[in-house]
Backbone as JSON Lines, residues from 0, in Angstrom:
{"i":0,"aa":"M","n":[11.94,4.79,35.25],"ca":[10.95,5.71,34.68],"c":[11.21,5.96,33.2]}
{"i":1,"aa":"K","n":[12.49,5.94,32.83],"ca":[12.85,6.2,31.44],"c":[12.32,5.11,30.51]}
{"i":2,"aa":"M","n":[12.52,3.85,30.86],"ca":[12.07,2.73,30.02],"c":[10.55,2.73,29.88]}
{"i":3,"aa":"E","n":[9.86,3.09,30.95],"ca":[8.4,3.14,30.9],"c":[7.94,4.16,29.86]}
{"i":4,"aa":"K","n":[8.61,5.3,29.81],"ca":[8.26,6.33,28.81],"c":[8.55,5.85,27.4]}
{"i":5,"aa":"I","n":[9.68,5.18,27.23],"ca":[10.04,4.66,25.9],"c":[8.99,3.65,25.43]}
{"i":6,"aa":"V","n":[8.61,2.73,26.33],"ca":[7.6,1.73,25.99],"c":[6.28,2.41,25.64]}
{"i":7,"aa":"R","n":[5.9,3.43,26.41],"ca":[4.65,4.15,26.16],"c":[4.7,4.86,24.8]}
{"i":8,"aa":"I","n":[5.84,5.47,24.49],"ca":[5.98,6.15,23.19],"c":[5.88,5.15,22.05]}
{"i":9,"aa":"I","n":[6.57,4.03,22.15],"ca":[6.54,3.01,21.09],"c":[5.12,2.48,20.93]}
{"i":10,"aa":"R","n":[4.43,2.22,22.06],"ca":[3.05,1.74,21.98],"c":[2.15,2.76,21.28]}
{"i":11,"aa":"N","n":[2.31,4.03,21.64],"ca":[1.48,5.07,21.03],"c":[1.76,5.23,19.54]}
{"i":12,"aa":"V","n":[3.03,5.1,19.14],"ca":[3.37,5.15,17.71],"c":[2.73,3.97,16.99]}
{"i":13,"aa":"Y","n":[2.83,2.78,17.57],"ca":[2.23,1.58,16.98],"c":[0.72,1.75,16.82]}
{"i":14,"aa":"L","n":[0.06,2.21,17.87],"ca":[-1.39,2.4,17.81],"c":[-1.75,3.51,16.81]}
{"i":15,"aa":"G","n":[-0.94,4.56,16.74],"ca":[-1.17,5.63,15.76],"c":[-1.07,5.12,14.34]}
{"i":16,"aa":"L","n":[-0.06,4.3,14.07],"ca":[0.07,3.7,12.73],"c":[-1.12,2.8,12.41]}
{"i":17,"aa":"L","n":[-1.54,2.03,13.39],"ca":[-2.68,1.14,13.22],"c":[-3.94,1.94,12.89]}
{"i":18,"aa":"V","n":[-4.18,3.01,13.63],"ca":[-5.35,3.86,13.38],"c":[-5.26,4.51,11.99]}
{"i":19,"aa":"T","n":[-4.06,4.96,11.61],"ca":[-3.87,5.56,10.29],"c":[-4.18,4.57,9.18]}
{"i":20,"aa":"I","n":[-3.68,3.36,9.3],"ca":[-3.94,2.33,8.28],"c":[-5.42,2.01,8.21]}
{"i":21,"aa":"I","n":[-6.06,1.83,9.35],"ca":[-7.49,1.52,9.37],"c":[-8.29,2.68,8.77]}
{"i":22,"aa":"T","n":[-7.92,3.92,9.09],"ca":[-8.6,5.09,8.53],"c":[-8.44,5.13,7.02]}
{"i":23,"aa":"F","n":[-7.22,4.92,6.53],"ca":[-6.98,4.92,5.1],"c":[-7.81,3.84,4.4]}
{"i":24,"aa":"L","n":[-7.83,2.65,4.97],"ca":[-8.62,1.58,4.37],"c":[-10.11,1.92,4.38]}
{"i":25,"aa":"G","n":[-10.59,2.55,5.45],"ca":[-11.98,2.97,5.52],"c":[-12.31,4.0,4.46]}
{"i":26,"aa":"V","n":[-11.44,5.01,4.3],"ca":[-11.64,6.03,3.27],"c":[-11.63,5.38,1.89]}
{"i":27,"aa":"F","n":[-10.71,4.43,1.67],"ca":[-10.62,3.73,0.39],"c":[-11.91,2.95,0.1]}
{"i":28,"aa":"L","n":[-12.42,2.25,1.1],"ca":[-13.64,1.46,0.9],"c":[-14.85,2.35,0.64]}
{"i":29,"aa":"V","n":[-15.0,3.42,1.42],"ca":[-16.12,4.34,1.22],"c":[-16.01,5.0,-0.15]}
{"i":30,"aa":"S","n":[-14.8,5.42,-0.51],"ca":[-14.58,6.05,-1.82],"c":[-14.93,5.09,-2.96]}
{"i":31,"aa":"S","n":[-14.58,3.82,-2.8],"ca":[-14.88,2.85,-3.86],"c":[-16.38,2.61,-4.01]}
{"i":32,"aa":"L","n":[-17.13,2.76,-2.91],"ca":[-18.59,2.59,-2.98],"c":[-19.25,3.71,-3.79]}
{"i":33,"aa":"F","n":[-18.69,4.92,-3.71],"ca":[-19.3,6.07,-4.36],"c":[-18.57,6.49,-5.64]}
{"i":34,"aa":"S","n":[-17.59,5.71,-6.06],"ca":[-16.82,6.04,-7.26],"c":[-17.68,5.91,-8.52]}
{"i":35,"aa":"K","n":[-17.54,6.88,-9.41],"ca":[-18.28,6.85,-10.67],"c":[-17.47,6.16,-11.77]}
{"i":36,"aa":"T","n":[-16.24,5.74,-11.45],"ca":[-15.39,5.06,-12.43],"c":[-15.23,3.6,-12.02]}
{"i":37,"aa":"D","n":[-14.55,2.85,-12.88],"ca":[-14.3,1.44,-12.58],"c":[-13.14,1.25,-11.61]}
{"i":38,"aa":"Y","n":[-12.53,2.35,-11.21],"ca":[-11.41,2.28,-10.27],"c":[-11.62,3.33,-9.18]}
{"i":39,"aa":"T","n":[-10.88,3.18,-8.1],"ca":[-11.02,4.09,-6.96],"c":[-9.77,4.92,-6.81]}
{"i":40,"aa":"S","n":[-9.95,6.19,-6.52],"ca":[-8.84,7.1,-6.29],"c":[-9.02,7.74,-4.92]}
{"i":41,"aa":"V","n":[-7.96,7.68,-4.11],"ca":[-7.98,8.28,-2.78],"c":[-6.76,9.18,-2.66]}
{"i":42,"aa":"F","n":[-6.99,10.43,-2.28],"ca":[-5.92,11.41,-2.16],"c":[-5.11,11.52,-3.45]}
{"i":43,"aa":"G","n":[-5.77,11.37,-4.59],"ca":[-5.11,11.5,-5.88],"c":[-4.34,10.26,-6.32]}
{"i":44,"aa":"L","n":[-4.44,9.18,-5.55],"ca":[-3.73,7.95,-5.88],"c":[-4.73,6.83,-6.16]}
{"i":45,"aa":"S","n":[-4.39,5.99,-7.13],"ca":[-5.18,4.8,-7.43],"c":[-4.27,3.59,-7.3]}
{"i":46,"aa":"F","n":[-4.86,2.43,-7.03],"ca":[-4.1,1.22,-6.79],"c":[-4.62,0.1,-7.69]}
{"i":47,"aa":"F","n":[-3.68,-0.6,-8.35],"ca":[-4.06,-1.68,-9.24],"c":[-3.12,-2.85,-9.06]}
{"i":48,"aa":"E","n":[-3.69,-4.05,-9.08],"ca":[-2.86,-5.25,-9.04],"c":[-2.55,-5.67,-10.47]}
{"i":49,"aa":"V","n":[-1.28,-5.94,-10.73],"ca":[-0.84,-6.37,-12.05],"c":[-1.35,-7.79,-12.29]}
{"i":50,"aa":"E","n":[-1.99,-7.99,-13.45],"ca":[-2.62,-9.29,-13.7],"c":[-1.94,-10.1,-14.81]}
{"i":51,"aa":"S","n":[-0.8,-9.62,-15.31],"ca":[-0.11,-10.37,-16.37],"c":[1.4,-10.16,-16.25]}
{"i":52,"aa":"Y","n":[2.12,-10.78,-17.16],"ca":[3.58,-10.66,-17.19],"c":[4.04,-9.77,-18.35]}
{"i":53,"aa":"S","n":[3.16,-8.92,-18.88],"ca":[3.52,-8.09,-20.03],"c":[4.58,-7.04,-19.72]}
{"i":54,"aa":"M","n":[4.78,-6.72,-18.45],"ca":[5.79,-5.73,-18.06],"c":[6.98,-6.38,-17.35]}
{"i":55,"aa":"Y","n":[7.09,-7.71,-17.43],"ca":[8.18,-8.41,-16.79],"c":[9.5,-8.04,-17.47]}
{"i":56,"aa":"P","n":[10.56,-7.74,-16.76],"ca":[10.85,-7.93,-15.36],"c":[10.55,-6.72,-14.47]}
{"i":57,"aa":"E","n":[10.14,-5.56,-15.05],"ca":[9.85,-4.38,-14.23],"c":[8.69,-4.63,-13.27]}
{"i":58,"aa":"L","n":[7.64,-5.23,-13.78],"ca":[6.46,-5.57,-12.99],"c":[6.12,-7.02,-13.26]}
{"i":59,"aa":"T","n":[5.58,-7.68,-12.27],"ca":[5.18,-9.06,-12.47],"c":[3.77,-9.27,-11.91]}
{"i":60,"aa":"K","n":[3.15,-10.33,-12.34],"ca":[1.79,-10.64,-11.9],"c":[1.76,-10.69,-10.37]}
{"i":61,"aa":"G","n":[0.79,-9.97,-9.79],"ca":[0.65,-9.92,-8.34],"c":[1.24,-8.67,-7.7]}
{"i":62,"aa":"D","n":[2.02,-7.89,-8.46],"ca":[2.54,-6.63,-7.92],"c":[1.39,-5.63,-7.8]}
{"i":63,"aa":"L","n":[1.53,-4.69,-6.87],"ca":[0.56,-3.61,-6.72],"c":[1.22,-2.33,-7.21]}
{"i":64,"aa":"V","n":[0.57,-1.65,-8.17],"ca":[1.1,-0.38,-8.65],"c":[0.27,0.75,-8.06]}
{"i":65,"aa":"V","n":[0.96,1.8,-7.63],"ca":[0.32,3.0,-7.12],"c":[0.44,4.03,-8.24]}
{"i":66,"aa":"V","n":[-0.7,4.58,-8.63],"ca":[-0.78,5.43,-9.81],"c":[-1.25,6.83,-9.42]}
{"i":67,"aa":"K","n":[-0.58,7.85,-9.96],"ca":[-0.95,9.24,-9.68],"c":[-1.31,9.93,-10.98]}
{"i":68,"aa":"K","n":[-2.46,10.6,-10.99],"ca":[-2.95,11.33,-12.16],"c":[-2.07,12.54,-12.42]}
{"i":69,"aa":"L","n":[-1.71,12.77,-13.68],"ca":[-0.96,13.94,-14.1],"c":[-1.78,14.73,-15.11]}
{"i":70,"aa":"D","n":[-1.38,15.96,-15.37],"ca":[-2.0,16.71,-16.46],"c":[-1.61,16.04,-17.77]}
{"i":71,"aa":"A","n":[-2.47,16.15,-18.77],"ca":[-2.24,15.49,-20.06],"c":[-0.88,15.86,-20.66]}
{"i":72,"aa":"S","n":[-0.43,17.08,-20.47],"ca":[0.83,17.54,-21.07],"c":[2.07,17.01,-20.34]}
{"i":73,"aa":"E","n":[1.89,16.4,-19.16],"ca":[3.03,15.93,-18.37],"c":[3.48,14.51,-18.72]}
{"i":74,"aa":"Y","n":[2.69,13.79,-19.48],"ca":[3.08,12.43,-19.83],"c":[4.18,12.46,-20.87]}
{"i":75,"aa":"E","n":[5.17,11.56,-20.69],"ca":[6.34,11.53,-21.57],"c":[6.62,10.1,-22.01]}
{"i":76,"aa":"V","n":[7.36,10.0,-23.11],"ca":[7.81,8.69,-23.59],"c":[8.68,8.07,-22.49]}
{"i":77,"aa":"D","n":[8.55,6.76,-22.33],"ca":[9.25,5.93,-21.34],"c":[8.61,5.95,-19.95]}
{"i":78,"aa":"M","n":[7.55,6.73,-19.75],"ca":[6.81,6.66,-18.48],"c":[5.97,5.41,-18.48]}
{"i":79,"aa":"V","n":[5.85,4.78,-17.31],"ca":[4.95,3.65,-17.16],"c":[3.62,4.22,-16.64]}
{"i":80,"aa":"V","n":[2.55,3.94,-17.37],"ca":[1.23,4.49,-17.03],"c":[0.19,3.37,-16.97]}
{"i":81,"aa":"T","n":[-0.88,3.66,-16.27],"ca":[-2.03,2.76,-16.23],"c":[-3.18,3.47,-16.92]}
{"i":82,"aa":"Y","n":[-3.88,2.75,-17.78],"ca":[-4.98,3.35,-18.54],"c":[-6.1,2.35,-18.74]}
{"i":83,"aa":"I","n":[-7.29,2.89,-19.02],"ca":[-8.44,2.07,-19.41],"c":[-9.0,2.69,-20.68]}
{"i":84,"aa":"K","n":[-8.96,1.92,-21.75],"ca":[-9.53,2.4,-23.01],"c":[-11.06,2.37,-22.92]}
{"i":85,"aa":"E","n":[-11.68,3.25,-23.68],"ca":[-13.15,3.31,-23.7],"c":[-13.71,1.95,-24.09]}
{"i":86,"aa":"G","n":[-14.73,1.52,-23.35],"ca":[-15.37,0.24,-23.62],"c":[-14.72,-0.94,-22.94]}
{"i":87,"aa":"E","n":[-13.57,-0.75,-22.31],"ca":[-12.89,-1.83,-21.61],"c":[-13.13,-1.72,-20.11]}
{"i":88,"aa":"K","n":[-13.04,-2.82,-19.42],"ca":[-13.24,-2.85,-17.97],"c":[-11.93,-2.99,-17.2]}
{"i":89,"aa":"T","n":[-10.94,-3.63,-17.82],"ca":[-9.69,-3.93,-17.14],"c":[-8.62,-2.91,-17.49]}
{"i":90,"aa":"P","n":[-7.98,-2.31,-16.49],"ca":[-6.9,-1.37,-16.78],"c":[-5.64,-2.1,-17.26]}
{"i":91,"aa":"T","n":[-4.82,-1.38,-18.0],"ca":[-3.56,-1.9,-18.51],"c":[-2.44,-0.99,-18.01]}
{"i":92,"aa":"T","n":[-1.33,-1.59,-17.62],"ca":[-0.15,-0.82,-17.21],"c":[0.98,-1.16,-18.17]}
{"i":93,"aa":"H","n":[1.35,-0.16,-18.99],"ca":[2.41,-0.32,-19.98],"c":[3.24,0.95,-20.06]}
{"i":94,"aa":"K","n":[4.35,0.87,-20.79],"ca":[5.26,2.0,-20.98],"c":[4.86,2.78,-22.23]}
{"i":95,"aa":"I","n":[4.88,4.11,-22.13],"ca":[4.6,4.96,-23.29],"c":[5.78,4.88,-24.25]}
{"i":96,"aa":"V","n":[5.49,4.57,-25.52],"ca":[6.54,4.49,-26.53],"c":[6.44,5.61,-27.57]}
{"i":97,"aa":"K","n":[5.26,6.24,-27.66],"ca":[5.08,7.3,-28.65],"c":[3.96,8.23,-28.21]}
{"i":98,"aa":"I","n":[4.18,9.54,-28.43],"ca":[3.14,10.54,-28.17],"c":[3.04,11.41,-29.42]}
{"i":99,"aa":"E","n":[1.84,11.47,-29.98],"ca":[1.57,12.33,-31.14],"c":[0.35,13.17,-30.82]}
{"i":100,"aa":"G","n":[0.58,14.39,-30.32],"ca":[-0.53,15.22,-29.88],"c":[-1.17,14.61,-28.65]}
{"i":101,"aa":"N","n":[-2.47,14.3,-28.75],"ca":[-3.19,13.66,-27.65],"c":[-3.26,12.15,-27.8]}
{"i":102,"aa":"I","n":[-2.6,11.61,-28.81],"ca":[-2.64,10.16,-29.06],"c":[-1.4,9.51,-28.45]}
{"i":103,"aa":"I","n":[-1.67,8.52,-27.61],"ca":[-0.61,7.81,-26.88],"c":[-0.51,6.38,-27.41]}
{"i":104,"aa":"T","n":[0.73,5.91,-27.56],"ca":[0.97,4.51,-27.92],"c":[1.84,3.91,-26.82]}
{"i":105,"aa":"T","n":[1.44,2.74,-26.36],"ca":[2.17,2.06,-25.28],"c":[2.59,0.66,-25.72]}
{"i":106,"aa":"R","n":[3.4,0.05,-24.88],"ca":[3.83,-1.33,-25.12],"c":[4.33,-1.92,-23.81]}
{"i":107,"aa":"G","n":[4.06,-3.21,-23.61],"ca":[4.64,-3.91,-22.47],"c":[6.12,-4.13,-22.74]}
{"i":108,"aa":"V","n":[6.94,-4.24,-21.69],"ca":[8.39,-4.36,-21.88],"c":[8.86,-5.8,-22.02]}
{"i":109,"aa":"N","n":[7.99,-6.77,-21.79],"ca":[8.37,-8.18,-21.92],"c":[8.5,-8.52,-23.4]}
{"i":110,"aa":"T","n":[9.72,-8.65,-23.87],"ca":[9.96,-8.87,-25.3],"c":[9.5,-10.25,-25.78]}
{"i":111,"aa":"Q","n":[9.3,-11.18,-24.87],"ca":[8.83,-12.5,-25.27],"c":[7.33,-12.51,-25.57]}
{"i":112,"aa":"T","n":[6.57,-11.61,-24.93],"ca":[5.12,-11.6,-25.13],"c":[4.62,-10.36,-25.86]}
{"i":113,"aa":"N","n":[5.45,-9.33,-26.0],"ca":[5.02,-8.08,-26.63],"c":[5.95,-7.72,-27.78]}
{"i":114,"aa":"N","n":[5.55,-8.09,-28.97],"ca":[6.35,-7.8,-30.15],"c":[5.85,-6.58,-30.92]}
{"i":115,"aa":"A","n":[4.74,-6.03,-30.51],"ca":[4.16,-4.89,-31.24],"c":[3.6,-3.88,-30.25]}
{"i":116,"aa":"D","n":[3.46,-2.65,-30.74],"ca":[2.86,-1.6,-29.91],"c":[1.39,-1.91,-29.69]}
{"i":117,"aa":"D","n":[0.85,-1.38,-28.58],"ca":[-0.58,-1.48,-28.32],"c":[-1.32,-0.54,-29.27]}
{"i":118,"aa":"E","n":[-2.6,-0.75,-29.4],"ca":[-3.44,0.14,-30.21],"c":[-3.42,1.53,-29.6]}
{"i":119,"aa":"P","n":[-3.13,2.59,-30.37],"ca":[-3.08,3.95,-29.83],"c":[-4.43,4.38,-29.23]}
{"i":120,"aa":"F","n":[-4.36,5.3,-28.27],"ca":[-5.57,5.77,-27.59],"c":[-5.38,7.22,-27.18]}
{"i":121,"aa":"D","n":[-6.47,7.87,-26.79],"ca":[-6.43,9.27,-26.37],"c":[-5.84,9.38,-24.96]}
{"i":122,"aa":"V","n":[-5.11,10.45,-24.72],"ca":[-4.46,10.67,-23.43],"c":[-5.47,10.71,-22.28]}
{"i":123,"aa":"S","n":[-6.72,11.03,-22.56],"ca":[-7.75,11.08,-21.51],"c":[-8.04,9.7,-20.91]}
{"i":124,"aa":"C","n":[-7.61,8.64,-21.57],"ca":[-7.82,7.28,-21.05],"c":[-6.81,6.92,-19.95]}
{"i":125,"aa":"I","n":[-5.76,7.72,-19.82],"ca":[-4.73,7.43,-18.82],"c":[-5.25,7.77,-17.42]}
{"i":126,"aa":"I","n":[-5.16,6.8,-16.54],"ca":[-5.53,6.99,-15.14],"c":[-4.4,7.73,-14.42]}
{"i":127,"aa":"G","n":[-3.16,7.37,-14.74],"ca":[-2.03,8.05,-14.13],"c":[-0.72,7.33,-14.36]}
{"i":128,"aa":"R","n":[0.32,7.96,-13.87],"ca":[1.68,7.44,-13.95],"c":[1.94,6.53,-12.75]}
{"i":129,"aa":"V","n":[2.65,5.44,-12.98],"ca":[3.03,4.55,-11.88],"c":[4.12,5.26,-11.07]}
{"i":130,"aa":"V","n":[3.83,5.52,-9.8],"ca":[4.78,6.22,-8.94],"c":[5.41,5.3,-7.9]}
{"i":131,"aa":"S","n":[4.82,4.14,-7.67],"ca":[5.36,3.21,-6.69],"c":[4.87,1.81,-7.0]}
{"i":132,"aa":"V","n":[5.67,0.82,-6.61],"ca":[5.31,-0.57,-6.84],"c":[5.56,-1.36,-5.56]}
{"i":133,"aa":"W","n":[4.57,-2.18,-5.18],"ca":[4.73,-3.11,-4.07],"c":[4.87,-4.49,-4.69]}
{"i":134,"aa":"H","n":[6.14,-4.93,-4.84],"ca":[6.41,-6.24,-5.41],"c":[5.95,-7.32,-4.43]}
{"i":135,"aa":"G","n":[5.28,-8.34,-4.91],"ca":[4.84,-9.45,-4.07],"c":[3.54,-9.18,-3.31]}
{"i":136,"aa":"Y","n":[2.85,-8.11,-3.64],"ca":[1.6,-7.76,-2.97],"c":[0.59,-8.92,-3.03]}
{"i":137,"aa":"G","n":[0.52,-9.61,-4.16],"ca":[-0.44,-10.69,-4.34],"c":[-0.27,-11.79,-3.29]}
{"i":138,"aa":"N","n":[0.99,-12.09,-2.94],"ca":[1.26,-13.1,-1.91],"c":[0.73,-12.65,-0.55]}
{"i":139,"aa":"V","n":[0.96,-11.37,-0.22],"ca":[0.48,-10.82,1.05],"c":[-1.05,-10.83,1.06]}
{"i":140,"aa":"R","n":[-1.67,-10.36,-0.05],"ca":[-3.14,-10.35,-0.14],"c":[-3.7,-11.74,0.05]}
{"i":141,"aa":"N","n":[-3.1,-12.73,-0.59],"ca":[-3.58,-14.11,-0.46],"c":[-3.49,-14.58,0.99]}
{"i":142,"aa":"F","n":[-2.4,-14.21,1.69],"ca":[-2.24,-14.63,3.08],"c":[-3.26,-13.97,3.99]}
{"i":143,"aa":"V","n":[-3.4,-12.65,3.89],"ca":[-4.28,-11.94,4.83],"c":[-5.76,-12.12,4.54]}
{"i":144,"aa":"T","n":[-6.1,-12.71,3.41],"ca":[-7.51,-12.93,3.11],"c":[-7.95,-14.37,3.37]}
{"i":145,"aa":"N","n":[-7.04,-15.21,3.84],"ca":[-7.47,-16.56,4.2],"c":[-7.6,-16.64,5.72]}
{"i":146,"aa":"P","n":[-8.36,-17.58,6.24],"ca":[-8.63,-17.65,7.69],"c":[-7.36,-17.71,8.55]}
{"i":147,"aa":"L","n":[-6.36,-18.47,8.13],"ca":[-5.13,-18.56,8.92],"c":[-4.44,-17.19,8.99]}
{"i":148,"aa":"G","n":[-4.43,-16.46,7.9],"ca":[-3.83,-15.14,7.88],"c":[-4.56,-14.16,8.78]}
{"i":149,"aa":"I","n":[-5.87,-14.18,8.73],"ca":[-6.68,-13.28,9.56],"c":[-6.43,-13.57,11.04]}
{"i":150,"aa":"I","n":[-6.45,-14.84,11.41],"ca":[-6.22,-15.22,12.81],"c":[-4.8,-14.82,13.22]}
{"i":151,"aa":"S","n":[-3.82,-15.04,12.35],"ca":[-2.43,-14.68,12.66],"c":[-2.29,-13.19,12.91]}
{"i":152,"aa":"I","n":[-2.88,-12.37,12.05],"ca":[-2.79,-10.92,12.2],"c":[-3.44,-10.46,13.5]}
{"i":153,"aa":"L","n":[-4.61,-11.0,13.79],"ca":[-5.3,-10.63,15.03],"c":[-4.47,-11.03,16.26]}
{"i":154,"aa":"L","n":[-3.91,-12.23,16.24],"ca":[-3.09,-12.68,17.37],"c":[-1.83,-11.85,17.52]}
{"i":155,"aa":"I","n":[-1.16,-11.54,16.43],"ca":[0.06,-10.73,16.5],"c":[-0.28,-9.35,17.06]}
{"i":156,"aa":"G","n":[-1.35,-8.74,16.55],"ca":[-1.76,-7.43,17.07],"c":[-2.07,-7.48,18.55]}
{"i":157,"aa":"F","n":[-2.81,-8.52,18.96],"ca":[-3.15,-8.69,20.38],"c":[-1.89,-8.81,21.23]}
{"i":158,"aa":"F","n":[-0.95,-9.67,20.81],"ca":[0.26,-9.87,21.6],"c":[1.14,-8.62,21.64]}
{"i":159,"aa":"I","n":[1.16,-7.85,20.58],"ca":[1.94,-6.6,20.6],"c":[1.34,-5.63,21.61]}
{"i":160,"aa":"V","n":[0.03,-5.42,21.54],"ca":[-0.62,-4.5,22.49],"c":[-0.45,-4.99,23.92]}
{"i":161,"aa":"E","n":[-0.69,-6.27,24.15],"ca":[-0.54,-6.81,25.5],"c":[0.91,-6.78,25.96]}
{"i":162,"aa":"G","n":[1.84,-6.98,25.04],"ca":[3.26,-6.89,25.39],"c":[3.62,-5.49,25.88]}
{"i":163,"aa":"F","n":[3.12,-4.46,25.18],"ca":[3.36,-3.09,25.62],"c":[2.73,-2.84,26.99]}
{"i":164,"aa":"N","n":[1.51,-3.32,27.19],"ca":[0.85,-3.15,28.49],"c":[1.63,-3.84,29.6]}
{"i":165,"aa":"Y","n":[2.11,-5.06,29.32],"ca":[2.89,-5.8,30.3],"c":[4.17,-5.05,30.66]}
{"i":166,"aa":"L","n":[4.89,-4.56,29.65],"ca":[6.13,-3.83,29.92],"c":[5.87,-2.56,30.72]}
{"i":167,"aa":"E","n":[4.82,-1.85,30.35],"ca":[4.48,-0.62,31.07],"c":[4.18,-0.93,32.54]}
{"i":168,"aa":"N","n":[3.38,-1.97,32.77],"ca":[3.06,-2.36,34.16],"c":[4.3,-2.85,34.9]}
{"i":169,"aa":"Y","n":[5.17,-3.58,34.2],"ca":[6.4,-4.08,34.81],"c":[7.26,-2.92,35.3]}
{"i":170,"aa":"F","n":[7.43,-1.9,34.45],"ca":[8.27,-0.76,34.84],"c":[7.6,0.07,35.92]}
{"i":171,"aa":"K","n":[6.28,0.17,35.91],"ca":[5.57,0.87,36.99],"c":[5.79,0.15,38.32]}
{"i":172,"aa":"E","n":[5.66,-1.17,38.3],"ca":[5.85,-1.98,39.51],"c":[7.29,-1.87,40.0]}
{"i":173,"aa":"K","n":[8.22,-1.88,39.1],"ca":[9.63,-1.76,39.46],"c":[9.9,-0.4,40.12]}
{"i":174,"aa":"E","n":[9.34,0.66,39.56],"ca":[9.48,2.0,40.12],"c":[8.82,2.08,41.5]}
{"i":175,"aa":"K","n":[7.66,1.46,41.63],"ca":[6.94,1.45,42.92],"c":[7.77,0.73,43.98]}
{"i":176,"aa":"N","n":[8.4,-0.4,43.64],"ca":[9.24,-1.14,44.56],"c":[10.47,-0.31,44.98]}
{"i":177,"aa":"K","n":[11.06,0.43,44.04],"ca":[12.2,1.28,44.37],"c":[11.8,2.35,45.39]}
{"i":178,"aa":"Q","n":[10.61,2.92,45.17],"ca":[10.13,3.95,46.08],"c":[9.87,3.38,47.47]}
{"i":179,"aa":"L","n":[9.29,2.16,47.53],"ca":[9.04,1.51,48.81],"c":[10.35,1.2,49.53]}
{"i":180,"aa":"E","n":[11.36,0.74,48.78],"ca":[12.66,0.43,49.4],"c":[13.32,1.68,49.96]}
{"i":181,"aa":"S","n":[13.2,2.79,49.23],"ca":[13.81,4.05,49.71],"c":[13.08,4.58,50.94]}
{"i":182,"aa":"V","n":[11.78,4.33,51.05],"ca":[11.01,4.76,52.24],"c":[11.4,3.91,53.43]}
{"i":183,"aa":"N","n":[11.56,2.6,53.23],"ca":[11.89,1.67,54.31],"c":[13.32,1.85,54.82]}
{"i":184,"aa":"D","n":[14.21,2.4,54.0],"ca":[15.62,2.58,54.42],"c":[15.74,3.79,55.23]}
């Protein structure tokens, strides 16, 4: 009976995580449809894929940065921030090197490609501070968006759910057999 409960708990945790991920993705997609900006923010967080090597080795092309909006006065030199300057469509993620009032100057950390500071801009252009990085996100995205990846994920999910069902039924049957043996004795 104990193993059956453990299997049931693990299955419920797995299904709960699955529902949470699907809900988050749904909220993200709906939010992106109604967003008035070129980027989407969910629960105060925005997500951007790094598209260059200007921040190498800290960030590399294909990494996913999670960005959180701060008050204008909270930004500091050496913070890594993501911003979109007025008139531009593509966000940039660089390190703050200078703050003069509301004027921010940034620079990528890759010394081979970034020998000068970026053009200064107003602090209102900052989307937020980078609070987390998923290194290698681009590889995962490429896998899960191709047919083999989609089929693999569906099959793995199916086998996990069916595996939990099988174990639960196995332990139920085992318990039932024990009860029958004790009645027959």
